[in-house]
PDB file of C-alpha atoms in Angstrom:
ATOM      1  CA  LEU A   1       6.502  -0.827 -24.408  1.00 51.00           C
ATOM      2  CA  ASN A   2       3.237  -0.764 -26.362  1.00 53.00           C
ATOM      3  CA  GLY A   3       2.718  -4.479 -26.846  1.00 51.00           C
ATOM      4  CA  GLY A   4       5.542  -6.764 -27.900  1.00 52.00           C
ATOM      5  CA  THR A   5       7.642  -9.443 -26.270  1.00 53.00           C
ATOM      6  CA  LEU A   6      10.529  -9.210 -23.836  1.00 58.00           C
ATOM      7  CA  VAL A   7      12.974 -12.048 -24.516  1.00 53.00           C
ATOM      8  CA  TRP A   8      16.082 -12.927 -22.484  1.00 53.00           C
ATOM      9  CA  PRO A   9      18.899 -14.869 -24.196  1.00 52.00           C
ATOM     10  CA  GLU A  10      18.429 -18.052 -22.188  1.00 50.00           C
ATOM     11  CA  GLY A  11      14.813 -18.387 -23.329  1.00 46.00           C
ATOM     12  CA  GLU A  12      11.904 -19.507 -21.195  1.00 46.00           C
ATOM     13  CA  ALA A  13      14.093 -20.913 -18.408  1.00 52.00           C
ATOM     14  CA  SER A  14      15.838 -17.601 -17.797  1.00 72.00           C
ATOM     15  CA  GLU A  15      15.447 -14.995 -15.109  1.00 80.00           C
ATOM     16  CA  ALA A  16      14.225 -11.715 -16.551  1.00 83.00           C
ATOM     17  CA  GLU A  17      16.503  -9.213 -14.784  1.00 87.00           C
ATOM     18  CA  ILE A  18      15.225  -5.647 -14.965  1.00 90.00           C
ATOM     19  CA  ALA A  19      17.705  -2.880 -14.134  1.00 89.00           C
ATOM     20  CA  CYS A  20      16.048   0.065 -15.880  1.00 90.00           C
ATOM     21  CA  ARG A  21      12.565   1.559 -16.111  1.00 89.00           C
ATOM     22  CA  ILE A  22      10.257  -0.337 -18.465  1.00 89.00           C
ATOM     23  CA  GLN A  23       6.772   1.113 -18.900  1.00 90.00           C
ATOM     24  CA  CYS A  24       4.136  -1.215 -20.372  1.00 88.00           C
ATOM     25  CA  VAL A  25       0.995   0.488 -21.662  1.00 85.00           C
ATOM     26  CA  THR A  26      -0.352  -2.823 -22.971  1.00 86.00           C
ATOM     27  CA  ALA A  27       0.125  -6.310 -21.560  1.00 84.00           C
ATOM     28  CA  PRO A  28       3.702  -7.500 -22.183  1.00 83.00           C
ATOM     29  CA  VAL A  29       4.777 -11.033 -23.030  1.00 81.00           C
ATOM     30  CA  ILE A  30       7.779 -12.052 -20.927  1.00 82.00           C
ATOM     31  CA  LEU A  31       9.319 -15.364 -21.956  1.00 77.00           C
ATOM     32  CA  SER A  32      10.825 -16.191 -18.606  1.00 82.00           C
ATOM     33  CA  GLU A  33       9.997 -18.124 -15.472  1.00 86.00           C
ATOM     34  CA  LYS A  34      11.006 -15.329 -13.099  1.00 92.00           C
ATOM     35  CA  ILE A  35      11.114 -11.537 -13.002  1.00 93.00           C
ATOM     36  CA  VAL A  36      13.958 -10.082 -10.916  1.00 94.00           C
ATOM     37  CA  ALA A  37      13.837  -6.319 -10.355  1.00 95.00           C
ATOM     38  CA  LYS A  38      17.400  -5.190  -9.621  1.00 95.00           C
ATOM     39  CA  PRO A  39      18.505  -1.789  -8.215  1.00 95.00           C
ATOM     40  CA  CYS A  40      17.304   1.045 -10.521  1.00 93.00           C
ATOM     41  CA  GLY A  41      14.881  -1.389 -12.156  1.00 93.00           C
ATOM     42  CA  ASN A  42      11.140  -0.606 -12.279  1.00 94.00           C
ATOM     43  CA  LEU A  43       8.632  -2.593 -14.317  1.00 93.00           C
ATOM     44  CA  LEU A  44       5.684  -0.182 -14.589  1.00 94.00           C
ATOM     45  CA  LEU A  45       2.433  -1.840 -15.667  1.00 93.00           C
ATOM     46  CA  ASN A  46      -0.207   0.626 -16.887  1.00 92.00           C
ATOM     47  CA  THR A  47      -2.524  -2.204 -17.893  1.00 92.00           C
ATOM     48  CA  ALA A  48      -4.188  -5.220 -16.304  1.00 94.00           C
ATOM     49  CA  TRP A  49      -1.898  -8.248 -16.591  1.00 92.00           C
ATOM     50  CA  SER A  50      -1.874 -11.967 -15.825  1.00 94.00           C
ATOM     51  CA  TRP A  51       1.425 -13.826 -15.677  1.00 91.00           C
ATOM     52  CA  ALA A  52       2.717 -17.239 -14.628  1.00 93.00           C
ATOM     53  CA  GLY A  53       6.067 -17.082 -12.871  1.00 93.00           C
ATOM     54  CA  ASP A  54       7.798 -15.760  -9.766  1.00 96.00           C
ATOM     55  CA  VAL A  55       8.572 -12.115  -8.972  1.00 96.00           C
ATOM     56  CA  MET A  56      11.596 -11.121  -6.903  1.00 97.00           C
ATOM     57  CA  LEU A  57      12.171  -7.512  -5.868  1.00 97.00           C
ATOM     58  CA  ASP A  58      15.947  -7.550  -5.369  1.00 97.00           C
ATOM     59  CA  GLY A  59      16.525  -3.855  -4.774  1.00 97.00           C
ATOM     60  CA  GLY A  60      14.180  -2.853  -7.590  1.00 97.00           C
ATOM     61  CA  GLN A  61      10.462  -2.256  -8.016  1.00 97.00           C
ATOM     62  CA  VAL A  62       7.374  -3.543  -9.806  1.00 96.00           C
ATOM     63  CA  THR A  63       4.460  -1.103 -10.034  1.00 96.00           C
ATOM     64  CA  ALA A  64       1.046  -2.521 -10.973  1.00 96.00           C
ATOM     65  CA  GLN A  65      -1.371   0.343 -11.626  1.00 95.00           C
ATOM     66  CA  LYS A  66      -4.177  -1.975 -12.743  1.00 95.00           C
ATOM     67  CA  ASP A  67      -5.344  -5.428 -11.621  1.00 97.00           C
ATOM     68  CA  PHE A  68      -2.467  -7.921 -11.623  1.00 96.00           C
ATOM     69  CA  THR A  69      -2.833 -11.712 -11.359  1.00 97.00           C
ATOM     70  CA  LEU A  70       0.270 -13.783 -10.715  1.00 96.00           C
ATOM     71  CA  THR A  71       0.582 -17.557 -10.609  1.00 97.00           C
ATOM     72  CA  GLY A  72       3.788 -17.928  -8.645  1.00 97.00           C
ATOM     73  CA  ASP A  73       5.517 -16.467  -5.589  1.00 98.00           C
ATOM     74  CA  VAL A  74       6.464 -12.880  -4.724  1.00 98.00           C
ATOM     75  CA  THR A  75       9.579 -12.080  -2.670  1.00 98.00           C
ATOM     76  CA  ALA A  76      10.522  -8.542  -1.638  1.00 98.00           C
ATOM     77  CA  LYS A  77      14.152  -8.483  -0.521  1.00 98.00           C
ATOM     78  CA  ALA A  78      16.044  -5.561   1.065  1.00 98.00           C
ATOM     79  CA  LYS A  79      15.174  -2.288  -0.744  1.00 97.00           C
ATOM     80  CA  GLY A  80      12.778  -4.175  -3.000  1.00 98.00           C
ATOM     81  CA  VAL A  81       9.334  -2.621  -3.487  1.00 98.00           C
ATOM     82  CA  PHE A  82       6.101  -4.022  -4.871  1.00 98.00           C
ATOM     83  CA  CYS A  83       3.694  -1.141  -5.508  1.00 97.00           C
ATOM     84  CA  SER A  84       0.071  -2.073  -6.236  1.00 96.00           C
ATOM     85  CA  ASP A  85      -2.576   0.558  -6.988  1.00 95.00           C
ATOM     86  CA  ALA A  86      -5.442  -1.854  -7.617  1.00 94.00           C
ATOM     87  CA  LYS A  87      -6.117  -5.545  -6.902  1.00 97.00           C
ATOM     88  CA  THR A  88      -3.177  -7.937  -6.944  1.00 98.00           C
ATOM     89  CA  THR A  89      -3.936 -11.660  -6.795  1.00 98.00           C
ATOM     90  CA  VAL A  90      -1.044 -14.012  -6.030  1.00 98.00           C
ATOM     91  CA  ASN A  91      -1.703 -17.702  -6.566  1.00 98.00           C
ATOM     92  CA  GLY A  92       1.246 -18.663  -4.407  1.00 98.00           C
ATOM     93  CA  ASN A  93       3.093 -17.234  -1.409  1.00 98.00           C
ATOM     94  CA  VAL A  94       4.302 -13.726  -0.606  1.00 98.00           C
ATOM     95  CA  VAL A  95       7.427 -13.072   1.482  1.00 98.00           C
ATOM     96  CA  VAL A  96       8.554  -9.606   2.616  1.00 98.00           C
ATOM     97  CA  GLU A  97      12.111  -9.817   3.921  1.00 98.00           C
ATOM     98  CA  ALA A  98      13.896  -7.269   6.115  1.00 98.00           C
ATOM     99  CA  GLY A  99      14.050  -3.988   4.224  1.00 98.00           C
ATOM    100  CA  GLY A 100      11.425  -5.097   1.689  1.00 98.00           C
ATOM    101  CA  ARG A 101       8.143  -3.263   1.256  1.00 98.00           C
ATOM    102  CA  LEU A 102       4.680  -3.592  -0.266  1.00 98.00           C
ATOM    103  CA  THR A 103       2.902  -0.283  -0.800  1.00 98.00           C
ATOM    104  CA  THR A 104       0.720   1.820  -3.110  1.00 98.00           C
ATOM    105  CA  GLU A 105       0.933   5.238  -4.779  1.00 96.00           C
ATOM    106  CA  GLY A 106      -0.437   8.417  -3.246  1.00 96.00           C
ATOM    107  CA  PRO A 107      -1.551  10.685  -1.711  1.00 96.00           C
ATOM    108  CA  THR A 108      -4.425  12.160  -3.722  1.00 96.00           C
ATOM    109  CA  GLN A 109      -7.003  14.913  -3.364  1.00 96.00           C
ATOM    110  CA  LYS A 110     -10.092  12.980  -4.466  1.00 93.00           C
ATOM    111  CA  GLU A 111     -11.488   9.700  -3.194  1.00 91.00           C
ATOM    112  CA  SER A 112     -12.281   8.686  -6.785  1.00 91.00           C
ATOM    113  CA  ASP A 113      -8.543   8.879  -7.589  1.00 91.00           C
ATOM    114  CA  MET A 114      -7.437   7.004  -4.458  1.00 94.00           C
ATOM    115  CA  CYS A 115      -5.015   4.117  -4.925  1.00 94.00           C
ATOM    116  CA  ARG A 116      -5.523   1.096  -2.661  1.00 95.00           C
ATOM    117  CA  LEU A 117      -3.234  -1.801  -1.859  1.00 97.00           C
ATOM    118  CA  GLU A 118      -5.562  -4.795  -2.183  1.00 98.00           C
ATOM    119  CA  LEU A 119      -3.632  -8.071  -1.963  1.00 98.00           C
ATOM    120  CA  VAL A 120      -5.232 -11.518  -2.292  1.00 98.00           C
ATOM    121  CA  VAL A 121      -2.904 -14.438  -1.534  1.00 98.00           C
ATOM    122  CA  SER A 122      -3.889 -18.084  -2.047  1.00 98.00           C
ATOM    123  CA  GLY A 123      -0.967 -19.312   0.082  1.00 98.00           C
ATOM    124  CA  ASP A 124       0.869 -17.668   2.984  1.00 98.00           C
ATOM    125  CA  LEU A 125       1.947 -14.072   3.566  1.00 98.00           C
ATOM    126  CA  THR A 126       5.140 -13.758   5.621  1.00 98.00           C
ATOM    127  CA  ILE A 127       6.468 -10.395   6.811  1.00 98.00           C
ATOM    128  CA  ALA A 128       9.896 -10.693   8.421  1.00 98.00           C
ATOM    129  CA  GLU A 129      11.240  -8.404  11.119  1.00 98.00           C
ATOM    130  CA  GLY A 130      12.207  -5.217   9.325  1.00 98.00           C
ATOM    131  CA  GLY A 131       9.797  -5.904   6.451  1.00 98.00           C
ATOM    132  CA  ALA A 132       6.683  -3.816   5.885  1.00 98.00           C
ATOM    133  CA  VAL A 133       3.315  -3.704   4.189  1.00 98.00           C
ATOM    134  CA  ASP A 134       2.917   0.034   4.470  1.00 98.00           C
ATOM    135  CA  VAL A 135       0.552   2.686   3.061  1.00 98.00           C
ATOM    136  CA  THR A 136       1.519   5.415   5.535  1.00 97.00           C
ATOM    137  CA  GLY A 137       0.798   8.849   4.071  1.00 96.00           C
ATOM    138  CA  LYS A 138      -0.898   7.362   0.975  1.00 97.00           C
ATOM    139  CA  GLY A 139      -4.375   8.703   1.759  1.00 97.00           C
ATOM    140  CA  PHE A 140      -5.773  12.203   1.270  1.00 97.00           C
ATOM    141  CA  GLN A 141      -3.355  15.065   0.675  1.00 96.00           C
ATOM    142  CA  ASN A 142      -2.989  17.700   3.354  1.00 92.00           C
ATOM    143  CA  ASN A 143      -6.199  19.737   3.778  1.00 91.00           C
ATOM    144  CA  TYR A 144      -8.281  17.174   1.831  1.00 93.00           C
ATOM    145  CA  SER A 145     -10.860  14.677   3.095  1.00 92.00           C
ATOM    146  CA  PRO A 146     -13.885  12.691   1.822  1.00 91.00           C
ATOM    147  CA  ILE A 147     -15.927  15.907   1.892  1.00 88.00           C
ATOM    148  CA  GLY A 148     -13.321  17.900  -0.036  1.00 89.00           C
ATOM    149  CA  TYR A 149     -11.005  20.739   0.899  1.00 89.00           C
ATOM    150  CA  ILE A 150     -10.836  21.875   4.537  1.00 85.00           C
ATOM    151  CA  THR A 151      -9.262  25.126   5.707  1.00 81.00           C
ATOM    152  CA  GLY A 152      -7.589  25.857   9.015  1.00 80.00           C
ATOM    153  CA  ASN A 153      -4.500  24.653  10.856  1.00 83.00           C
ATOM    154  CA  GLY A 154      -4.662  21.461  12.862  1.00 84.00           C
ATOM    155  CA  GLY A 155      -5.605  17.815  12.699  1.00 86.00           C
ATOM    156  CA  ARG A 156      -8.383  15.920  10.948  1.00 89.00           C
ATOM    157  CA  SER A 157     -10.565  12.902  11.702  1.00 91.00           C
ATOM    158  CA  HIS A 158     -11.224   9.366  10.500  1.00 95.00           C
ATOM    159  CA  GLY A 159     -11.943   6.566  12.986  1.00 94.00           C
ATOM    160  CA  GLY A 160     -11.197   8.989  15.821  1.00 91.00           C
ATOM    161  CA  VAL A 161     -11.981  12.668  16.039  1.00 87.00           C
ATOM    162  CA  GLY A 162      -9.317  15.221  15.190  1.00 85.00           C
ATOM    163  CA  PHE A 163      -8.958  18.742  16.487  1.00 77.00           C
ATOM    164  CA  LEU A 164      -8.757  21.647  14.104  1.00 70.00           C
ATOM    165  CA  ASN A 165      -6.758  24.203  16.043  1.00 63.00           C
ATOM    166  CA  GLN A 166      -4.928  25.005  19.226  1.00 54.00           C
ATOM    167  CA  THR A 167      -8.155  25.754  21.081  1.00 51.00           C
ATOM    168  CA  GLY A 168      -8.969  22.058  20.900  1.00 48.00           C
ATOM    169  CA  SER A 169     -12.132  22.639  18.889  1.00 49.00           C
ATOM    170  CA  PRO A 170     -13.278  19.695  16.740  1.00 54.00           C
ATOM    171  CA  GLU A 171     -15.391  21.988  14.563  1.00 52.00           C
ATOM    172  CA  GLY A 172     -14.391  21.703  10.922  1.00 53.00           C
ATOM    173  CA  ALA A 173     -11.937  18.883  11.516  1.00 59.00           C
ATOM    174  CA  VAL A 174     -14.305  16.417   9.749  1.00 69.00           C
ATOM    175  CA  LYS A 175     -16.647  14.122  11.633  1.00 85.00           C
ATOM    176  CA  CYS A 176     -15.612  10.500  12.101  1.00 92.00           C
ATOM    177  CA  TYR A 177     -16.397   8.401   9.050  1.00 94.00           C
ATOM    178  CA  GLY A 178     -15.959   4.916   7.573  1.00 94.00           C
ATOM    179  CA  SER A 179     -17.033   1.374   8.438  1.00 95.00           C
ATOM    180  CA  ILE A 180     -16.071  -0.334  11.690  1.00 94.00           C
ATOM    181  CA  TYR A 181     -16.359  -3.861  10.248  1.00 95.00           C
ATOM    182  CA  ALA A 182     -15.102  -3.290   6.696  1.00 96.00           C
ATOM    183  CA  PRO A 183     -12.930  -0.147   6.665  1.00 97.00           C
ATOM    184  CA  SER A 184     -12.149   1.022   3.156  1.00 97.00           C
ATOM    185  CA  GLN A 185     -11.518   4.775   3.277  1.00 97.00           C
ATOM    186  CA  ALA A 186      -8.321   6.758   3.546  1.00 97.00           C
ATOM    187  CA  GLY A 187      -7.402   9.091   6.376  1.00 96.00           C
ATOM    188  CA  ALA A 188      -7.995  12.818   5.950  1.00 94.00           C
ATOM    189  CA  GLY A 189      -4.979  15.057   5.466  1.00 93.00           C
ATOM    190  CA  SER A 190      -4.166  17.535   8.230  1.00 90.00           C
ATOM    191  CA  SER A 191      -3.141  21.094   7.478  1.00 88.00           C
ATOM    192  CA  HIS A 192       0.464  19.898   7.174  1.00 89.00           C
ATOM    193  CA  ALA A 193       0.506  16.178   6.278  1.00 92.00           C
ATOM    194  CA  ALA A 194      -1.274  13.483   4.278  1.00 95.00           C
ATOM    195  CA  GLY A 195      -3.533  10.874   5.824  1.00 96.00           C
ATOM    196  CA  GLY A 196      -2.972   7.135   5.903  1.00 97.00           C
ATOM    197  CA  GLY A 197      -3.898   5.012   2.895  1.00 97.00           C
ATOM    198  CA  VAL A 198      -6.110   1.976   2.355  1.00 98.00           C
ATOM    199  CA  LEU A 199      -4.817  -1.556   2.813  1.00 97.00           C
ATOM    200  CA  ALA A 200      -6.775  -4.808   2.360  1.00 98.00           C
ATOM    201  CA  LEU A 201      -5.110  -8.204   2.869  1.00 98.00           C
ATOM    202  CA  THR A 202      -6.904 -11.475   2.120  1.00 98.00           C
ATOM    203  CA  VAL A 203      -4.715 -14.483   2.920  1.00 98.00           C
ATOM    204  CA  ALA A 204      -6.075 -18.020   2.534  1.00 98.00           C
ATOM    205  CA  GLY A 205      -3.213 -19.535   4.528  1.00 98.00           C
ATOM    206  CA  THR A 206      -1.246 -18.070   7.430  1.00 98.00           C
ATOM    207  CA  LEU A 207      -0.342 -14.413   7.804  1.00 98.00           C
ATOM    208  CA  THR A 208       2.921 -14.263   9.762  1.00 98.00           C
ATOM    209  CA  ASN A 209       3.709 -10.710  10.790  1.00 98.00           C
ATOM    210  CA  ASP A 210       7.027 -10.133  12.534  1.00 98.00           C
ATOM    211  CA  GLY A 211       7.431  -6.765  10.825  1.00 98.00           C
ATOM    212  CA  SER A 212       4.951  -3.967  10.223  1.00 98.00           C
ATOM    213  CA  ILE A 213       1.499  -3.582   8.673  1.00 98.00           C
ATOM    214  CA  ALA A 214       0.785   0.145   8.654  1.00 97.00           C
ATOM    215  CA  ALA A 215      -1.587   2.840   7.393  1.00 97.00           C
ATOM    216  CA  ARG A 216      -0.468   5.727   9.593  1.00 95.00           C
ATOM    217  CA  GLY A 217      -0.854   9.415   8.959  1.00 94.00           C
ATOM    218  CA  ALA A 218       2.223  11.087   7.504  1.00 93.00           C
ATOM    219  CA  ASP A 219       4.634  13.170   9.571  1.00 87.00           C
ATOM    220  CA  GLY A 220       4.172  16.906   9.881  1.00 83.00           C
ATOM    221  CA  ALA A 221       3.550  19.676  12.384  1.00 79.00           C
ATOM    222  CA  TYR A 222       0.143  18.009  12.594  1.00 83.00           C
ATOM    223  CA  ARG A 223       0.175  14.406  11.382  1.00 88.00           C
ATOM    224  CA  GLY A 224      -2.538  13.220   9.020  1.00 92.00           C
ATOM    225  CA  ALA A 225      -5.352  10.976  10.220  1.00 94.00           C
ATOM    226  CA  GLY A 226      -4.797   7.220  10.204  1.00 96.00           C
ATOM    227  CA  GLY A 227      -6.010   5.154   7.250  1.00 97.00           C
ATOM    228  CA  SER A 228      -7.756   1.773   6.911  1.00 98.00           C
ATOM    229  CA  ILE A 229      -6.467  -1.775   7.389  1.00 98.00           C
ATOM    230  CA  ARG A 230      -8.689  -4.763   6.665  1.00 98.00           C
ATOM    231  CA  ILE A 231      -7.270  -8.256   7.176  1.00 98.00           C
ATOM    232  CA  THR A 232      -9.039 -11.514   6.300  1.00 98.00           C
ATOM    233  CA  THR A 233      -7.004 -14.663   6.911  1.00 98.00           C
ATOM    234  CA  GLY A 234      -7.135 -18.237   8.076  1.00 95.00           C
ATOM    235  CA  GLU A 235      -4.554 -17.592  10.799  1.00 97.00           C
ATOM    236  CA  ILE A 236      -2.471 -14.668  12.005  1.00 98.00           C
ATOM    237  CA  VAL A 237       0.712 -15.099  14.042  1.00 98.00           C
ATOM    238  CA  GLY A 238       3.899 -13.194  14.816  1.00 98.00           C
ATOM    239  CA  ALA A 239       5.252 -10.421  17.012  1.00 98.00           C
ATOM    240  CA  GLY A 240       4.894  -7.541  14.550  1.00 98.00           C
ATOM    241  CA  THR A 241       2.660  -4.469  14.617  1.00 97.00           C
ATOM    242  CA  VAL A 242      -0.596  -3.474  12.907  1.00 97.00           C
ATOM    243  CA  ASP A 243      -0.900   0.318  13.065  1.00 96.00           C
ATOM    244  CA  ALA A 244      -3.433   2.757  11.616  1.00 97.00           C
ATOM    245  CA  SER A 245      -2.761   5.553  14.080  1.00 94.00           C
ATOM    246  CA  SER A 246      -2.140   9.229  13.536  1.00 90.00           C
ATOM    247  CA  ASN A 247       0.775   8.647  15.905  1.00 68.00           C
ATOM    248  CA  PRO A 248       1.812  12.210  16.718  1.00 56.00           C
ATOM    249  CA  THR A 249       5.309  12.170  18.203  1.00 51.00           C
ATOM    250  CA  SER A 250       6.532  15.757  18.257  1.00 50.00           C
ATOM    251  CA  GLY A 251       5.539  19.350  17.665  1.00 49.00           C
ATOM    252  CA  ALA A 252       2.079  20.837  18.102  1.00 46.00           C
ATOM    253  CA  GLY A 253       0.422  17.662  16.827  1.00 43.00           C
ATOM    254  CA  ALA A 254       1.782  15.722  19.794  1.00 49.00           C
ATOM    255  CA  SER A 255      -0.501  17.637  22.146  1.00 49.00           C
ATOM    256  CA  TYR A 256      -4.196  16.965  22.643  1.00 49.00           C
ATOM    257  CA  SER A 257      -5.237  20.083  20.757  1.00 47.00           C
ATOM    258  CA  GLY A 258      -4.388  20.078  17.066  1.00 59.00           C
ATOM    259  CA  CYS A 259      -3.890  16.300  16.724  1.00 79.00           C
ATOM    260  CA  SER A 260      -5.516  14.028  14.139  1.00 88.00           C
ATOM    261  CA  GLY A 261      -7.633  10.991  14.814  1.00 91.00           C
ATOM    262  CA  GLY A 262      -6.590   7.400  14.285  1.00 94.00           C
ATOM    263  CA  GLY A 263      -7.846   5.205  11.463  1.00 96.00           C
ATOM    264  CA  ARG A 264      -9.681   1.882  11.443  1.00 98.00           C
ATOM    265  CA  ILE A 265      -8.526  -1.754  11.655  1.00 98.00           C
ATOM    266  CA  ALA A 266     -10.671  -4.856  11.139  1.00 98.00           C
ATOM    267  CA  VAL A 267      -9.422  -8.462  11.348  1.00 98.00           C
ATOM    268  CA  THR A 268     -11.561 -11.426  10.266  1.00 97.00           C
ATOM    269  CA  LEU A 269     -10.417 -15.032  10.806  1.00 97.00           C
ATOM    270  CA  THR A 270     -11.906 -17.476   8.327  1.00 94.00           C
TER     271      THR A 270
END
C-alpha cells in the first residue's frame, strides 16, 4: 500500500480486521477505531506512523519498522505479536496476555543495523503469566560482535566475560562492554548462536510483570551472550522474571569453558 485509505464497511466505528499481509510503504489512513490482527494477518509499517485507536493482536501481528505513535491501548492476546524495530509510543495502556508477545526483528551483523524494542507507555504495562516481552536471540548474529567478526568456537562476552574455546581461554571472546547504568547494546553472537537483543521499557504508570521480560542469548552448542534490558517506571510489581542471561542449559556451552557471558539489566524507579 503506497498511500491510500483502508476503509471497512461499517465506517469509522468499525473494527479493522486484518487477516492477510498488508505492507505500507507510506503512512496509511485507516478509518476505524480499532485494528484487530487476526491469524495470518500482518500489518507491516515501513514508515513512521501516528494513529488514534486501539490495537489488538488476536493471533496476528503488527510490525512497526519505524517510529510508531499510538493514542489508544495495545492488547496482545494468545499468539498475537507486536514487533517494533524502533520507538513505539503508546498513549494508553499495554496488556500482554498469556501467549502474547512483544518483540523486535533480528539478529544482525552490524550494530548500525540493529533493531531495538523501545516502548514508551503513558499508562500501565501489564504482562500476564505466560506473556512475554522478549528479544532473545535478536542481537548480533553468530560470530559477530560490536568489534566485528570473531573466529573460533566458543562463547562471547557482553556484561560478563565469555570463553572462546574448551581450554577456558577468554582471549578473543570479546572484552566486556556496554553501560552499567544505561545498557543499550546487544549481546555478541557465539560461534553457534545469536546474542540477546536490546529492550528499553519506559512506563509512566505501573509495570506489572507476571510473565517474562527477556533478552537472553539464543540456543546453540554455545549460547549467545545476553543482551540489554533497561526499565524506567513509576512502580514495578509481579512475580515474573527479568532475564538477560546467556543461560546455557546443555551441551558444551553448559560447562564453564566455552560459555558466553550474561548481558546487562538496569531498573530505574521514577
